[in-house]
CSV table of C-alpha atoms in Angstrom, one decimal:
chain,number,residue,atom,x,y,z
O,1,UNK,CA,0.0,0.0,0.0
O,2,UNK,CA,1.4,3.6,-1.0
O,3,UNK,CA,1.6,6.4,1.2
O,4,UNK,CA,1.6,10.0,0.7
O,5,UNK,CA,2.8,12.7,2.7
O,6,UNK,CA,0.5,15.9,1.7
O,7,UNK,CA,2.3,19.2,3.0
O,8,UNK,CA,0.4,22.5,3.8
O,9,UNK,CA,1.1,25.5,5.5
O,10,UNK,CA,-2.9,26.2,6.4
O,11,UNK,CA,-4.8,23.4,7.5
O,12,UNK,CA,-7.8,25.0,6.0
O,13,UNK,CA,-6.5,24.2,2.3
O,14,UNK,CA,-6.3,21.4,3.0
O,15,UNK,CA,-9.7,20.5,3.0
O,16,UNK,CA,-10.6,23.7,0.9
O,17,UNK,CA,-8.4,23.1,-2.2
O,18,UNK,CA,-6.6,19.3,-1.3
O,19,UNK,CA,-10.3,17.8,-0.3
O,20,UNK,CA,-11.2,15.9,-3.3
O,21,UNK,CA,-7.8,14.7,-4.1
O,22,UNK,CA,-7.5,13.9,-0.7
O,23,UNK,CA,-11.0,11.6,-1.3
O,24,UNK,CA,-9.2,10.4,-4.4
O,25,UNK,CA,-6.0,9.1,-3.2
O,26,UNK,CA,-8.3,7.0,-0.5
O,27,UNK,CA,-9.9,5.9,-2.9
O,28,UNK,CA,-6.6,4.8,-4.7
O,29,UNK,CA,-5.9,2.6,-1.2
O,30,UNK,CA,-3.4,5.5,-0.3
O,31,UNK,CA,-2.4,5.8,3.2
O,32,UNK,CA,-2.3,10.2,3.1
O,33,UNK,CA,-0.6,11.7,5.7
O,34,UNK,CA,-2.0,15.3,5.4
O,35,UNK,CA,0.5,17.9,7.4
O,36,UNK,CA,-0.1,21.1,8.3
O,37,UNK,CA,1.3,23.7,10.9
O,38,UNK,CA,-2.6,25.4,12.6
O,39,UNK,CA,-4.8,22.5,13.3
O,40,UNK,CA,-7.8,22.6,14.9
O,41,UNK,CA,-10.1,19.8,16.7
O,42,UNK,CA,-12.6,20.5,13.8
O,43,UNK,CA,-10.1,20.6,10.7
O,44,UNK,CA,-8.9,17.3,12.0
O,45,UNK,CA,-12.0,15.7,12.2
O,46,UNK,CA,-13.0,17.0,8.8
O,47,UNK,CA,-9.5,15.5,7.5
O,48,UNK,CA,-10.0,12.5,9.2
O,49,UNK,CA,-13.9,12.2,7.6
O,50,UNK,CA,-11.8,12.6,4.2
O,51,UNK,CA,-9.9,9.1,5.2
O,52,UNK,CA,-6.3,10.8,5.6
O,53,UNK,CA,-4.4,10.7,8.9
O,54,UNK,CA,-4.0,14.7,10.1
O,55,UNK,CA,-0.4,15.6,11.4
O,56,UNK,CA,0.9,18.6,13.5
O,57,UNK,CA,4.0,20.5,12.3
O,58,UNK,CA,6.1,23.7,12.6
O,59,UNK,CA,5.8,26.3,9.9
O,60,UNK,CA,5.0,29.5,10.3
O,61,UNK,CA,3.6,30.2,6.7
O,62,UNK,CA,4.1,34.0,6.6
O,63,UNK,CA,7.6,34.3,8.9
O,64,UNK,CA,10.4,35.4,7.3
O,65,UNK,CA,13.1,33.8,10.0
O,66,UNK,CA,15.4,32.0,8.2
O,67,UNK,CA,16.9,30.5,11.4
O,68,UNK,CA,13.3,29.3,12.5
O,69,UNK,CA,12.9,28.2,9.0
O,70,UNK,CA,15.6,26.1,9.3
O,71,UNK,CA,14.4,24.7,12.4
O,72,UNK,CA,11.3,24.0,11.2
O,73,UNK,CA,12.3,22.2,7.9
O,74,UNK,CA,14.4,19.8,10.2
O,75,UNK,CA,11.8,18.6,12.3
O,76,UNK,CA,9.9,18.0,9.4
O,77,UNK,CA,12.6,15.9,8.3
O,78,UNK,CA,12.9,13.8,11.3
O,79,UNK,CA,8.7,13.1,11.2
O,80,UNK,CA,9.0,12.1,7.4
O,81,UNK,CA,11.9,9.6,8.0
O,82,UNK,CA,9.2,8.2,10.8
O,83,UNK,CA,6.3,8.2,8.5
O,84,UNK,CA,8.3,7.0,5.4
O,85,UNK,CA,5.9,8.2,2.8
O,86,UNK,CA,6.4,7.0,-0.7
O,87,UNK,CA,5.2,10.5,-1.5
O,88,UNK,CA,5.9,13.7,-0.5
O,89,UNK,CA,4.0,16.8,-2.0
O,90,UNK,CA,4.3,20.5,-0.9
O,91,UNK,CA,2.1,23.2,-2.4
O,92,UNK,CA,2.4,27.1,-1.4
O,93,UNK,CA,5.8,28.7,-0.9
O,94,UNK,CA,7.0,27.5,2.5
O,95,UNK,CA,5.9,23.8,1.8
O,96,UNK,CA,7.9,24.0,-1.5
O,97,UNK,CA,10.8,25.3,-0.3
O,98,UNK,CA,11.2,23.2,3.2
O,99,UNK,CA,8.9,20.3,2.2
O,100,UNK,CA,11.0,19.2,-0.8
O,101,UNK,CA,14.3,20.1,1.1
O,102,UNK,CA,13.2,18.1,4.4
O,103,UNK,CA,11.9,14.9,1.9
O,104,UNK,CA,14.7,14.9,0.4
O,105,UNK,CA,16.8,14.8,3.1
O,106,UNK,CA,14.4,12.3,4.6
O,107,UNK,CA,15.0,10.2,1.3
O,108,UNK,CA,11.3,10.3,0.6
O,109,UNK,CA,11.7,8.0,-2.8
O,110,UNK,CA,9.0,10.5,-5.1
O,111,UNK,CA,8.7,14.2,-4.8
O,112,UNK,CA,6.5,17.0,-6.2
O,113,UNK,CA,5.8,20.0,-5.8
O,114,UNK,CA,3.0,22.7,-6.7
O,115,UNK,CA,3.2,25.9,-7.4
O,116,UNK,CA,-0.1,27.8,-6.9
O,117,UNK,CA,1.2,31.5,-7.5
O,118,UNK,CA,3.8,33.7,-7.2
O,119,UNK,CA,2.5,35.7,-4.3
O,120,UNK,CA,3.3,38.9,-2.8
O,121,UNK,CA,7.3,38.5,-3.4
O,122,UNK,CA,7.1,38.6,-7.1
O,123,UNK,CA,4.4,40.4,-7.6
O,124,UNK,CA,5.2,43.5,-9.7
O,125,UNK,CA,4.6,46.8,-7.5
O,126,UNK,CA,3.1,50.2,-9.2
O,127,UNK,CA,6.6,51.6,-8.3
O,128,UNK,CA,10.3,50.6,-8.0
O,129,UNK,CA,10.5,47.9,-5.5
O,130,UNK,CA,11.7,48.7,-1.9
O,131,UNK,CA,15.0,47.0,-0.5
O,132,UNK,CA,13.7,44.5,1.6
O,133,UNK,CA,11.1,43.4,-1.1
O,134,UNK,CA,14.1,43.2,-3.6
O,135,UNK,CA,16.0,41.0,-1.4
O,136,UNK,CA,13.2,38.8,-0.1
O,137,UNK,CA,12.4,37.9,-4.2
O,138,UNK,CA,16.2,37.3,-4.9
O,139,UNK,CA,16.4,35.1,-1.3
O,140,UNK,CA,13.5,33.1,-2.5
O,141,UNK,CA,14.2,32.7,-6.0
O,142,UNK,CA,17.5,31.1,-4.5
O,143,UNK,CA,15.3,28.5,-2.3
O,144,UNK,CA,13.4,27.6,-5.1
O,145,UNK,CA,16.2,26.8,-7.4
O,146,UNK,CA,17.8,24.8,-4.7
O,147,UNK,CA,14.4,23.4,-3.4
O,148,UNK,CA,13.3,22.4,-7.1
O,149,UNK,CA,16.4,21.3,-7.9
O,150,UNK,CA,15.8,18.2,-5.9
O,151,UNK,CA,11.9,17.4,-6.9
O,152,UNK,CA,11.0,14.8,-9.3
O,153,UNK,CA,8.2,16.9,-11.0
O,154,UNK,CA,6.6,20.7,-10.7
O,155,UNK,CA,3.2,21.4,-11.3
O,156,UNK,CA,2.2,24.7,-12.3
O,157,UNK,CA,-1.0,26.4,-13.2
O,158,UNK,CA,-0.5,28.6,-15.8
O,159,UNK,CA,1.9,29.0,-18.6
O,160,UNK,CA,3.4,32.6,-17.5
O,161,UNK,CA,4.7,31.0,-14.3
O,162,UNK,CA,6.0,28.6,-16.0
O,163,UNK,CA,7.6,31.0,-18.3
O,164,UNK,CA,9.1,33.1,-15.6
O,165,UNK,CA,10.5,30.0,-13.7
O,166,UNK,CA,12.3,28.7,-17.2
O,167,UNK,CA,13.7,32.2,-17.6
O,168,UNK,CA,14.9,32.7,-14.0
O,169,UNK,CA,16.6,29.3,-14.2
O,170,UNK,CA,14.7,27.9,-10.9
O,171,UNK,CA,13.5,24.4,-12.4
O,172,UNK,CA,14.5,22.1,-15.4
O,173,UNK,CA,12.1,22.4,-18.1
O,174,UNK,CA,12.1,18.6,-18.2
O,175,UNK,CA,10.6,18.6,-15.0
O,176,UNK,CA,7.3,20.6,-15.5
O,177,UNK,CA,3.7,19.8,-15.1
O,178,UNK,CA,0.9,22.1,-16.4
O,179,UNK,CA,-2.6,21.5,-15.1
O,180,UNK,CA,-5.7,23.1,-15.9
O,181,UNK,CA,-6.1,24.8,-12.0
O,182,UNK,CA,-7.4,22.5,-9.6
O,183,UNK,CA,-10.5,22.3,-10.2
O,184,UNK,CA,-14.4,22.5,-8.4
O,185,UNK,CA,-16.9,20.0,-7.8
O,186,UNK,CA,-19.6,20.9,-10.8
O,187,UNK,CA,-22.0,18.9,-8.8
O,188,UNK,CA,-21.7,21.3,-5.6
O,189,UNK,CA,-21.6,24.2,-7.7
O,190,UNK,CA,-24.9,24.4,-9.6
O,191,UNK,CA,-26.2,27.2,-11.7
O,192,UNK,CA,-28.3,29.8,-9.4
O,193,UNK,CA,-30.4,32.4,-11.3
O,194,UNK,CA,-28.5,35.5,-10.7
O,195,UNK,CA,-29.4,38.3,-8.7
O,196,UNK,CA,-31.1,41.5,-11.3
O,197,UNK,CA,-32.1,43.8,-8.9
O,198,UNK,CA,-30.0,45.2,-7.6
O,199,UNK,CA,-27.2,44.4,-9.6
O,200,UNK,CA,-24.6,43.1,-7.4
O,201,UNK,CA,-20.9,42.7,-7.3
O,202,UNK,CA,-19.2,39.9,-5.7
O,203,UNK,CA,-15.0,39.8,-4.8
O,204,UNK,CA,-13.8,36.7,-2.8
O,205,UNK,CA,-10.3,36.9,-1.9
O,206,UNK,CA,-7.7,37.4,1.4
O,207,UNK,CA,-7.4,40.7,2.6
O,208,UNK,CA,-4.5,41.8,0.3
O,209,UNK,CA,-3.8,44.9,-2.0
O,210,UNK,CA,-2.5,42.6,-4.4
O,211,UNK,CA,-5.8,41.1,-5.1
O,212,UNK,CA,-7.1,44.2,-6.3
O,213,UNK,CA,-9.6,45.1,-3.2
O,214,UNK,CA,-8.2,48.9,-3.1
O,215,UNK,CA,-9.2,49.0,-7.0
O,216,UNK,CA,-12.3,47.4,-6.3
O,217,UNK,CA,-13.2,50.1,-3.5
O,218,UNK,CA,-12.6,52.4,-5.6
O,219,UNK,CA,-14.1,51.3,-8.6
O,220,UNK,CA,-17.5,51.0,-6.3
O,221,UNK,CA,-17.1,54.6,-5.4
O,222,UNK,CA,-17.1,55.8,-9.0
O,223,UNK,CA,-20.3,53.3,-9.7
O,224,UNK,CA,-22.5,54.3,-7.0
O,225,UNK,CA,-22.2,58.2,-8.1
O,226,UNK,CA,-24.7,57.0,-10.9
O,227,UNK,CA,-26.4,54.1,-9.7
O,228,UNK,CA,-26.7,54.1,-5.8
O,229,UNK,CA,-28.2,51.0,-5.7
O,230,UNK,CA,-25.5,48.8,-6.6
O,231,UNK,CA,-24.4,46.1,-4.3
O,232,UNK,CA,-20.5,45.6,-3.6
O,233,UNK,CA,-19.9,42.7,-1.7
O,234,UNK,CA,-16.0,41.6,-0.2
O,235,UNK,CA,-15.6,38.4,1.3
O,236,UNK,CA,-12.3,37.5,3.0
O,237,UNK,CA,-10.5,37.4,6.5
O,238,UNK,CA,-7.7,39.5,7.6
O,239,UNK,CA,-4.6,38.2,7.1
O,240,UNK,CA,-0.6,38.3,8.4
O,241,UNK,CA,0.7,38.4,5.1
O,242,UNK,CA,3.1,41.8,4.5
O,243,UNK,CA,1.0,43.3,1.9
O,244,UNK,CA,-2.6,42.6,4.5
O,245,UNK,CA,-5.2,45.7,4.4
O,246,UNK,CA,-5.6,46.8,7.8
O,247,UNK,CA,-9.0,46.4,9.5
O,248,UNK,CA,-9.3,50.1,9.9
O,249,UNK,CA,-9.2,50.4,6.0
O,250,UNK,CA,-11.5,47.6,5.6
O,251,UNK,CA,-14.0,49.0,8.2
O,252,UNK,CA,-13.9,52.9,6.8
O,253,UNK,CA,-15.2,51.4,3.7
O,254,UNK,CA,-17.9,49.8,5.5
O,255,UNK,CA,-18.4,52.6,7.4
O,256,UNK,CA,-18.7,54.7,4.3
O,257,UNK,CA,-21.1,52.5,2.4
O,258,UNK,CA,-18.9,51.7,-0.6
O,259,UNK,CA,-18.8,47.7,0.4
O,260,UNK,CA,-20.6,45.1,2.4
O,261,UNK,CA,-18.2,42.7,4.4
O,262,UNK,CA,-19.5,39.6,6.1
O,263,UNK,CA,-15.9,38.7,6.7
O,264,UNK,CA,-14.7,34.7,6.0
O,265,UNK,CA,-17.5,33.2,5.3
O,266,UNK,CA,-19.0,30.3,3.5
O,267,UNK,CA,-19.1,31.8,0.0
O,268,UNK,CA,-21.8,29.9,-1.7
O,269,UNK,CA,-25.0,31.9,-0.1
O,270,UNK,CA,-23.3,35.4,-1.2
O,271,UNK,CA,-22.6,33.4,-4.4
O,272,UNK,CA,-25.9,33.3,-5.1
O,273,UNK,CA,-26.7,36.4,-4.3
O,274,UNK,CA,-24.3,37.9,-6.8
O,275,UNK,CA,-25.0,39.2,-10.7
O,276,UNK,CA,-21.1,39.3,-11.3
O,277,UNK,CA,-18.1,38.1,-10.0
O,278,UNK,CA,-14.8,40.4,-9.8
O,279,UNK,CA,-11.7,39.6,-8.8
O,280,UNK,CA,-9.0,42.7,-9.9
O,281,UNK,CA,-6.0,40.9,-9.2
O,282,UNK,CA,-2.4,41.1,-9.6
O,283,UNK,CA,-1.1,37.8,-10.8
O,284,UNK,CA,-2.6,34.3,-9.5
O,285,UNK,CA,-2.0,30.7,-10.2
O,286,UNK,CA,-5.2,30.0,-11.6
O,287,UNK,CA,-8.3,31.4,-8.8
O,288,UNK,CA,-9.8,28.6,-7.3
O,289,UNK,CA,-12.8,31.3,-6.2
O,290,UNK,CA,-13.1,32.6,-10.3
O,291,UNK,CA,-13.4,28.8,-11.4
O,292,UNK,CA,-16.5,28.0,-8.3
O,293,UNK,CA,-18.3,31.7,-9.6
O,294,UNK,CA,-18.0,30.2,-12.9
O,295,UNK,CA,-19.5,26.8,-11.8
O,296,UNK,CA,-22.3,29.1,-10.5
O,297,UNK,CA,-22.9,30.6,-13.8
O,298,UNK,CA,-21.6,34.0,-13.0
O,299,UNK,CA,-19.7,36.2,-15.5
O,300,UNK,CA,-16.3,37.6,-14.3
O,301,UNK,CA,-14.3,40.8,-14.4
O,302,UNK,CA,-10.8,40.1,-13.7
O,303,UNK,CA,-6.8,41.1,-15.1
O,304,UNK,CA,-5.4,40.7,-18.0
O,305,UNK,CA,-2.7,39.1,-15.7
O,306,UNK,CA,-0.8,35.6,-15.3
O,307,UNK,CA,-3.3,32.9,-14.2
O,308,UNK,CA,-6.3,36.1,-13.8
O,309,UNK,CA,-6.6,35.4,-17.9
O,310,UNK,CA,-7.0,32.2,-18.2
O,311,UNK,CA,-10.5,32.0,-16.7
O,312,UNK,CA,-12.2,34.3,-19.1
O,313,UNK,CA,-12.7,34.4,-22.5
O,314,UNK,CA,-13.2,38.2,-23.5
O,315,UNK,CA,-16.6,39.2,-24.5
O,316,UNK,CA,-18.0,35.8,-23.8
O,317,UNK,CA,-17.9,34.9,-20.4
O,318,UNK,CA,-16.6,38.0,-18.8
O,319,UNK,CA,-14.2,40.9,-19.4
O,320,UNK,CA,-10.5,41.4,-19.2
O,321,UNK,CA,-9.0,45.0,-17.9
O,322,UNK,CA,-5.2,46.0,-17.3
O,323,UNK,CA,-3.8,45.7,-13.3
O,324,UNK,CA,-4.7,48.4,-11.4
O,325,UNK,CA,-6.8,50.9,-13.9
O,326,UNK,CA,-10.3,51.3,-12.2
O,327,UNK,CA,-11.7,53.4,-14.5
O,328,UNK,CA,-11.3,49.9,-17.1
O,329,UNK,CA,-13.2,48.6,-14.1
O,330,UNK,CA,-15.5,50.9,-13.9
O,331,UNK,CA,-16.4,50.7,-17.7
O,332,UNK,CA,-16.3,47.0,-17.5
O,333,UNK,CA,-19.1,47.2,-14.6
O,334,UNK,CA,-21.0,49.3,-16.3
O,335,UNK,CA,-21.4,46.8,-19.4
O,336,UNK,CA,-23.1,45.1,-17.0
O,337,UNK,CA,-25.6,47.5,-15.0
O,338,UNK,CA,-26.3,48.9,-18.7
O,339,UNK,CA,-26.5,45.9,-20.7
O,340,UNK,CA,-28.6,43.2,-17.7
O,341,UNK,CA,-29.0,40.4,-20.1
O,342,UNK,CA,-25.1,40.0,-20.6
O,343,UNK,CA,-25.3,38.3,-17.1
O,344,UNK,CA,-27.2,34.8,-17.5
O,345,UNK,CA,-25.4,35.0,-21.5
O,346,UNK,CA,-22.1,35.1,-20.5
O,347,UNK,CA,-23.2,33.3,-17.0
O,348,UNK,CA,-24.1,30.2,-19.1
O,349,UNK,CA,-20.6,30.6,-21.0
O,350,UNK,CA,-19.4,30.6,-17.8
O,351,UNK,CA,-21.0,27.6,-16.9
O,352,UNK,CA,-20.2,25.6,-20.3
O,353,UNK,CA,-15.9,26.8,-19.7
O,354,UNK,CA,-16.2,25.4,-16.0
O,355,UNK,CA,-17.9,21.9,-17.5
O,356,UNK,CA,-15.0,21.9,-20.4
O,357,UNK,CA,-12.1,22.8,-18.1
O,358,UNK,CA,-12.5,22.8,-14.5
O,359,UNK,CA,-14.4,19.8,-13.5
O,360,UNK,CA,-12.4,18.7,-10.2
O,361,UNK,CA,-12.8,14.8,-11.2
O,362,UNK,CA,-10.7,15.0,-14.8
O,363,UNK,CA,-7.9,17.6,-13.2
O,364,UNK,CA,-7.5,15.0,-10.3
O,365,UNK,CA,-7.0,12.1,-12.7
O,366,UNK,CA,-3.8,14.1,-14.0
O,367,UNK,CA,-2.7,14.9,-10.9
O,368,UNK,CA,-2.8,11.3,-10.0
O,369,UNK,CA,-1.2,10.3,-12.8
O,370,UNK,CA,2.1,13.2,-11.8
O,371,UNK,CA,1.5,11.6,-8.4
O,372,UNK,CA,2.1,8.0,-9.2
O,373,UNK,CA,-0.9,6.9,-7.8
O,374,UNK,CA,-3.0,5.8,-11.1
């Protein structure tokens, strides 16, 4: 029987974006060891109901210690030489990095990792990049060379990452996988009729500039000049990443009227409550959160950015506008508050890209397959 070790640096991901791999690998007759740093008595259970074994570990997923890094990537190493996985997979930075460092020195026989996104290190900034910034993305670009260097295959999500990693040197061409994001449950995510009146907005995302929420604001300013009834919805929790809003800049805009913000939430009841889904980001792996809206039948606005593009098809399911330009926003919202019917169309081309692309089932049979568990 084949084991995996399955390393996180949330807990919640796990079951979030790893759930249905997770079910598949069980029902492969994998043994999946699924290891994460933030554990609680619920998301064990829930990992537990999924048929993997949940395991405690050290990693604090937005530190920037090197020496507790270190640390941390060494007592990982002693718990995977006492599991002896056949398997060890890392996805997000710090599970890259000192997963595939710690498995390797562990001898763990296959390893692969995922990358997900480049993050707040290498995304591009409106102005010249600050010192510490500058040195953080050349630190890490070293990690990953060396980190990668010692991985059996790398799975990306988009073709631009995969560009940028090939130019930059950090992994051997011969190495990479490209998959199709990773993919919803279709059945879970059914088609609601979308909300018409009012017209409402919909961004799911962490609390960070880099997703576009400031340009979102913003954009929702300029729109409810004209039409004051316009809904603006942001869902998302706070978070200790270095580019985080603050809650004071979240709550002003509350307290202004510009947005509504449950908070984190369950995101299918706002959903589908939703007209359109927007999500003005940087740069992405492929949005797990733009793929479920889709599932829903819901159009999108998002960048013209690596991973942002490849969920929408322009003039057919959605629109495309530049990073950080709100009035291409605005315009783009306004398509939709003057042109209603655009919604269920483009929702339902939406809905037929999702079926053709994203179905969670077909993107875990390749990621079985990179896995070695076919």
């Amino acid at each position: 029987m084949k084991s995996i070790a399955i390393i996180s640096s949330q807990a919640f991901s796990l079951i979030n974006f790893r759930g249905a791999l997770i079910s598949a690998l069980v029902e492969k007759k994998a043994v999946v060891y699924a290891l994460a740093p933030d554990y609680t008595d619920e998301l064990k259970r829930q990992v537990i109901d999924l048929g993997a074994i949940p395991v405690s570990i050290h990693m604090n997923r937005t530190g920037v210690n090197p020496f507790r890094d270190l640390l941390d990537m060494f007592k990982l190493m002693r718990l995977l030489r006492e599991l002896r996985p056949d398997v060890a997979f890392g996805y997000f930075v710090k599970p890259v990095i000192y997963g595939t460092l710690a498995a390797w020195i562990a001898r763990i026989p296959h390893r692969v990792a995922m990358i997900e996104g480049l993050g707040y290190v290498f995304t591009e900034a409106s102005t010249d990049l600050p010192f510490k910034r500058k040195f953080l993305r050349s630190a890490v670009s070293l990690l990953y060379r060396i980190a990668l260097a010692k991985t059996h295959r790398v799975i990306f999500l988009n073709k631009d990452d995969i560009t940028d990693f090939l130019r930059a040197d950090l992994v051997d061409e011969c190495k990479v996988d490209l998959v199709d994001g990773i993919g919803v449950d279709l059945s879970a995510w059914v088609v609601a009729p979308p909300a018409r009146s009012p017209l409402t907005f919909l961004l799911v995302a962490r609390l960070l500039r880099e997703k576009g929420i400031v340009e979102y604001v913003e954009a929702a300013r300029l729109i409810k000049v004209h039409y004051q009834e316009a809904r603006f919805i942001l869902l998302g929790g706070l978070d200790q990443n270095p580019g985080a809003l603050a809650l004071s800049e979240v709550q002003a805009w509350v307290d202004e009227g510009l947005i509504e913000w449950p908070g984190h939430v369950v995101v299918k009841p706002w959903l589908e409550q939703s007209s359109v889904f927007v999500l003005p980001s940087y740069r992405e792996g492929l949005p797990r959160s733009s793929q479920e809206a889709m599932a829903a039948g819901r159009p999108v606005i998002t960048t013209d950015a690596p991973g942002c593009r490849g969920t929408v098809t322009e003039g057919v399911n959605g629109y495309l506008v530049p990073v950080r330009d709100v009035p291409a926003l605005v315009a783009a919202m306004e398509c939709f508050i003057k042109n209603p019917d655009l919604i269920e169309s483009m929702g339902r081309e939406s809905r037929r890209i999702a079926e053709s692309r994203f179905d969670v089932r077909q993107i875990n049979v390749r990621l079985l397959h990179i896995l070695g568990f076919e």
